[in-house]
mmCIF file with all atom_site columns, C-alpha atoms in Angstrom:
data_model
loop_
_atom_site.group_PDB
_atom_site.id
_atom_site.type_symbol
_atom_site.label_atom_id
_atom_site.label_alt_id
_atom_site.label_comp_id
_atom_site.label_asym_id
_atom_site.label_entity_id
_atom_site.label_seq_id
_atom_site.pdbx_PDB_ins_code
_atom_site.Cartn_x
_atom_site.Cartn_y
_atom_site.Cartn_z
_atom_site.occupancy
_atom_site.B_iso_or_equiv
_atom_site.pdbx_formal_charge
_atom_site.auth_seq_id
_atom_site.auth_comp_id
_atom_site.auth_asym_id
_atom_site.auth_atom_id
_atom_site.pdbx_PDB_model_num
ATOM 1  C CA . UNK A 1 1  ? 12.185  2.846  9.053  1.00 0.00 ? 1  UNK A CA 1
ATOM 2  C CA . UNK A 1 2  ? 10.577  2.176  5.655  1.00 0.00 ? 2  UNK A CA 1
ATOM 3  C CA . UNK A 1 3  ? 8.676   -1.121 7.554  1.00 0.00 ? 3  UNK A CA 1
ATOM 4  C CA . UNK A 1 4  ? 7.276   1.374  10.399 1.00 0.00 ? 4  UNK A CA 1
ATOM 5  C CA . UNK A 1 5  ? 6.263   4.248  8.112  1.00 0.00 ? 5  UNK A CA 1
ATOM 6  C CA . UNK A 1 6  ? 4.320   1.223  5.220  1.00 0.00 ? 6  UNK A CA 1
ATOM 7  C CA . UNK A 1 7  ? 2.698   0.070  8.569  1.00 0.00 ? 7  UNK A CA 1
ATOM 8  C CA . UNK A 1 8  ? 1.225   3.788  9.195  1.00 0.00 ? 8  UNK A CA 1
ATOM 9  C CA . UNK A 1 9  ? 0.675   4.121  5.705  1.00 0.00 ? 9  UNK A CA 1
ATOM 10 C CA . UNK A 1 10 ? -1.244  0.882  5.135  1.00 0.00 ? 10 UNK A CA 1
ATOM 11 C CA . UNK A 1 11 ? -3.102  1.713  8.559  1.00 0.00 ? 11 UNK A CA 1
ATOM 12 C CA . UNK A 1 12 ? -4.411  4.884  7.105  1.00 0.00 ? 12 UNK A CA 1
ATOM 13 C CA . UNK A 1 13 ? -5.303  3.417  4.107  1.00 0.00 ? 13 UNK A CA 1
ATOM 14 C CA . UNK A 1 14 ? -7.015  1.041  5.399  1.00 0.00 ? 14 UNK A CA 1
ATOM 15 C CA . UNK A 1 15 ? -9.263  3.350  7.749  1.00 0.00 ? 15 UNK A CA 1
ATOM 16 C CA . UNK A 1 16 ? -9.933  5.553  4.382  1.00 0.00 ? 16 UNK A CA 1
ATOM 17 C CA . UNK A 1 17 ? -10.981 2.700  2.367  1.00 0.00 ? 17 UNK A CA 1
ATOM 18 C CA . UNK A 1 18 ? -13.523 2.115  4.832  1.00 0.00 ? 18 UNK A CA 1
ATOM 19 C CA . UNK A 1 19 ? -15.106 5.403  5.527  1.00 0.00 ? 19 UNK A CA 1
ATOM 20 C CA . UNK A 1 20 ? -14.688 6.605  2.301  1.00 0.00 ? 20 UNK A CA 1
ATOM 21 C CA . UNK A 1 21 ? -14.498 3.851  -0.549 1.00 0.00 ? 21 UNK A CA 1
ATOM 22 C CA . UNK A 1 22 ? -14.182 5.467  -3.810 1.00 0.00 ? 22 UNK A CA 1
ATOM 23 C CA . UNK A 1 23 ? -11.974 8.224  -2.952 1.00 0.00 ? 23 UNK A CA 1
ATOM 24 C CA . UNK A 1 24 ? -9.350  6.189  -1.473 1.00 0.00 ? 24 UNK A CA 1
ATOM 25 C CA . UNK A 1 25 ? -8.008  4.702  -4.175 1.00 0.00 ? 25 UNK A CA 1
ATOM 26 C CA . UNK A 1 26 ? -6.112  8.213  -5.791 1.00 0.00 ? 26 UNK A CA 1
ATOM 27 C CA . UNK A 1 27 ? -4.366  7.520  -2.149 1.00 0.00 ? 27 UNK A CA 1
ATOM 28 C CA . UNK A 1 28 ? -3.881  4.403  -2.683 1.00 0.00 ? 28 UNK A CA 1
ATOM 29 C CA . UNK A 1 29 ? -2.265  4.593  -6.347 1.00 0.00 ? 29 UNK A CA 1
ATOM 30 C CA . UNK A 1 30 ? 0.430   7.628  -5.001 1.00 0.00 ? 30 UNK A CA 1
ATOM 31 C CA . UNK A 1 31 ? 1.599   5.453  -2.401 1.00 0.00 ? 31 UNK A CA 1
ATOM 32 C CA . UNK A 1 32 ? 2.121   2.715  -4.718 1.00 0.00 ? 32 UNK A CA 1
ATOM 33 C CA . UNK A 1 33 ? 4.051   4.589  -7.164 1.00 0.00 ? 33 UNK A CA 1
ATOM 34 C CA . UNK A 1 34 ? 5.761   6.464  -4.557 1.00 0.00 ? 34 UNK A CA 1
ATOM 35 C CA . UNK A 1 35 ? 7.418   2.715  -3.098 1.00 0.00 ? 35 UNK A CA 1
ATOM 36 C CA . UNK A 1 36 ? 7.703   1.907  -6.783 1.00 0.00 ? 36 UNK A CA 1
ATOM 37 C CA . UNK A 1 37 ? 10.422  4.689  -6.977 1.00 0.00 ? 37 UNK A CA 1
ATOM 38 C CA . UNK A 1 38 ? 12.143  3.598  -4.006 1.00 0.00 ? 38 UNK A CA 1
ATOM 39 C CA . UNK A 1 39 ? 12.402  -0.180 -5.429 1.00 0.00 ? 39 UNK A CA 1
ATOM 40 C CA . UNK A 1 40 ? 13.959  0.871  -8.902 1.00 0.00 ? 40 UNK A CA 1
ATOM 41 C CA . UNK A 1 41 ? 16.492  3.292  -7.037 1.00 0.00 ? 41 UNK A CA 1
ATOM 42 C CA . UNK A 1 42 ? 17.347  0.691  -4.542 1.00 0.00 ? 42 UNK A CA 1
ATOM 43 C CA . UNK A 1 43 ? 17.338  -1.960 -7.774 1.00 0.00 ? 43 UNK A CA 1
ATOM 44 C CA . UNK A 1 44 ? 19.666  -0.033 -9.586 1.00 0.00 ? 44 UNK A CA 1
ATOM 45 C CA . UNK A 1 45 ? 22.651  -1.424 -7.112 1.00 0.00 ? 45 UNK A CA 1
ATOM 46 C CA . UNK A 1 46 ? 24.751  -3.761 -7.890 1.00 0.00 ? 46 UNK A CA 1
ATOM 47 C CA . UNK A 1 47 ? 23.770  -7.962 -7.996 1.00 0.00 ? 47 UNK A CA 1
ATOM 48 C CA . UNK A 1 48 ? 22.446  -9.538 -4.695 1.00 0.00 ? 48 UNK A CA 1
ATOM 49 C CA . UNK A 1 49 ? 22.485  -5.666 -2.892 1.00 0.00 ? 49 UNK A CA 1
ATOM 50 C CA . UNK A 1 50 ? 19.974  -4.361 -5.494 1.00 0.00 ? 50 UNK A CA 1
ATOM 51 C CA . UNK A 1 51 ? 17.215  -7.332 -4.385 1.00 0.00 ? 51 UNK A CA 1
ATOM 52 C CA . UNK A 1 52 ? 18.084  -6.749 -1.211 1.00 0.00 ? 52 UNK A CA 1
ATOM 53 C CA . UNK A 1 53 ? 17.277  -2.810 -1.106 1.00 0.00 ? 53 UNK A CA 1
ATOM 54 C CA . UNK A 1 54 ? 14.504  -3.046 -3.156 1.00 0.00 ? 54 UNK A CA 1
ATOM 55 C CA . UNK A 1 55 ? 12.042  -5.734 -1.392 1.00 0.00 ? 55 UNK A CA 1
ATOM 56 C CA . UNK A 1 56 ? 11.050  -3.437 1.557  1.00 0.00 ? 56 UNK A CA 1
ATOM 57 C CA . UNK A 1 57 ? 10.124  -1.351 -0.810 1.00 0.00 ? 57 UNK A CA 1
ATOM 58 C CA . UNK A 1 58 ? 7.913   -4.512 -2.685 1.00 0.00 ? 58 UNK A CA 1
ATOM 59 C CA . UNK A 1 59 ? 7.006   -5.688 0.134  1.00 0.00 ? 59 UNK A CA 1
ATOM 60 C CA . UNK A 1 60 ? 5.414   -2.620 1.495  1.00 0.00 ? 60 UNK A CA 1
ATOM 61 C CA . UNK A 1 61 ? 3.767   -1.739 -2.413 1.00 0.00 ? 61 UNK A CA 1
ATOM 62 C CA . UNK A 1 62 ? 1.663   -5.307 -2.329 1.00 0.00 ? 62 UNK A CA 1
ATOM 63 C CA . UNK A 1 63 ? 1.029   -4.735 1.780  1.00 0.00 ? 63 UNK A CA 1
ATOM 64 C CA . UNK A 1 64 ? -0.754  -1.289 0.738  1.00 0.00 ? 64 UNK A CA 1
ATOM 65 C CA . UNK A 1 65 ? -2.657  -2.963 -2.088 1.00 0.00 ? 65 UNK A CA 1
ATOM 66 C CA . UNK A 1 66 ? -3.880  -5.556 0.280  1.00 0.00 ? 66 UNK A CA 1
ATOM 67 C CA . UNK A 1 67 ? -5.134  -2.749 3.692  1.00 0.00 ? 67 UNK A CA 1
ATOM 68 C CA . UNK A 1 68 ? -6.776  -0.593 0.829  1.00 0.00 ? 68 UNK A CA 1
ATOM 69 C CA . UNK A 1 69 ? -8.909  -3.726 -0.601 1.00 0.00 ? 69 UNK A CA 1
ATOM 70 C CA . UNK A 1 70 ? -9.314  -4.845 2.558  1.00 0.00 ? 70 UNK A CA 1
ATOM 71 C CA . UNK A 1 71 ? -10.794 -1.771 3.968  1.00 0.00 ? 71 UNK A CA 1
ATOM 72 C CA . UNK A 1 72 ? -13.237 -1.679 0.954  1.00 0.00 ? 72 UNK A CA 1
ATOM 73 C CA . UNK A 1 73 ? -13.813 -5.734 0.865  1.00 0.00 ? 73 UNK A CA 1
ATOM 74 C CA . UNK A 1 74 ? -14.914 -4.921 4.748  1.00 0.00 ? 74 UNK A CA 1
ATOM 75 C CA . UNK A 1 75 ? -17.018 -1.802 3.759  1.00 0.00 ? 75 UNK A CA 1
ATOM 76 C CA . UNK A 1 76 ? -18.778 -3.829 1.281  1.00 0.00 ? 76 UNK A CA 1
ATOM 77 C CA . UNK A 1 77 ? -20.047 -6.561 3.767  1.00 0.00 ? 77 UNK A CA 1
ATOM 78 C CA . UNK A 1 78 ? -21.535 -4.314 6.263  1.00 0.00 ? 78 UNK A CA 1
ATOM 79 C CA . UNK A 1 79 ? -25.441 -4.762 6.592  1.00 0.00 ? 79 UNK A CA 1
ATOM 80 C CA . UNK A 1 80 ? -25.915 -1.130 5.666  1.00 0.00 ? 80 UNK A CA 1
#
């Protein structure tokens, strides 16, 4: 569910980075800190279970980062 909804999320992104650079990144920081409060609540359980709840949740956070730079990278190296 949380892989699905991060794909969306990072599709969106990516799509507003391009159309609309600067404004994207306010976006772009919620999310973030939004999957940054799922990985310390799914952290916070005990040993091997707390890695294991949390790196969707990491996973997704750096896969966000990545469609929002992309979409401005591929903004920036259009010919007009």
């Amino acid at each position: 569910m949380v892989v699905v909804g991060a794909i969306a999320v990072c599709v969106v992104l990516a799509v507003l980075a391009f159309v609309i650079p600067r404004l994207s990144r306010h976006p772009e920081r919620g999310t973030q800190r939004t999957l940054g409060a799922g990985a310390r609540a799914g952290g916070k359980a005990p040993g091997p279970l707390g890695r294991l709840f949390s790196k969707p949740f990491h996973s997704s956070s750096r896969a966000v980062g990545r469609s929002g730079s992309a979409g401005r990278r591929f903004r920036g190296r259009m010919p007009f």
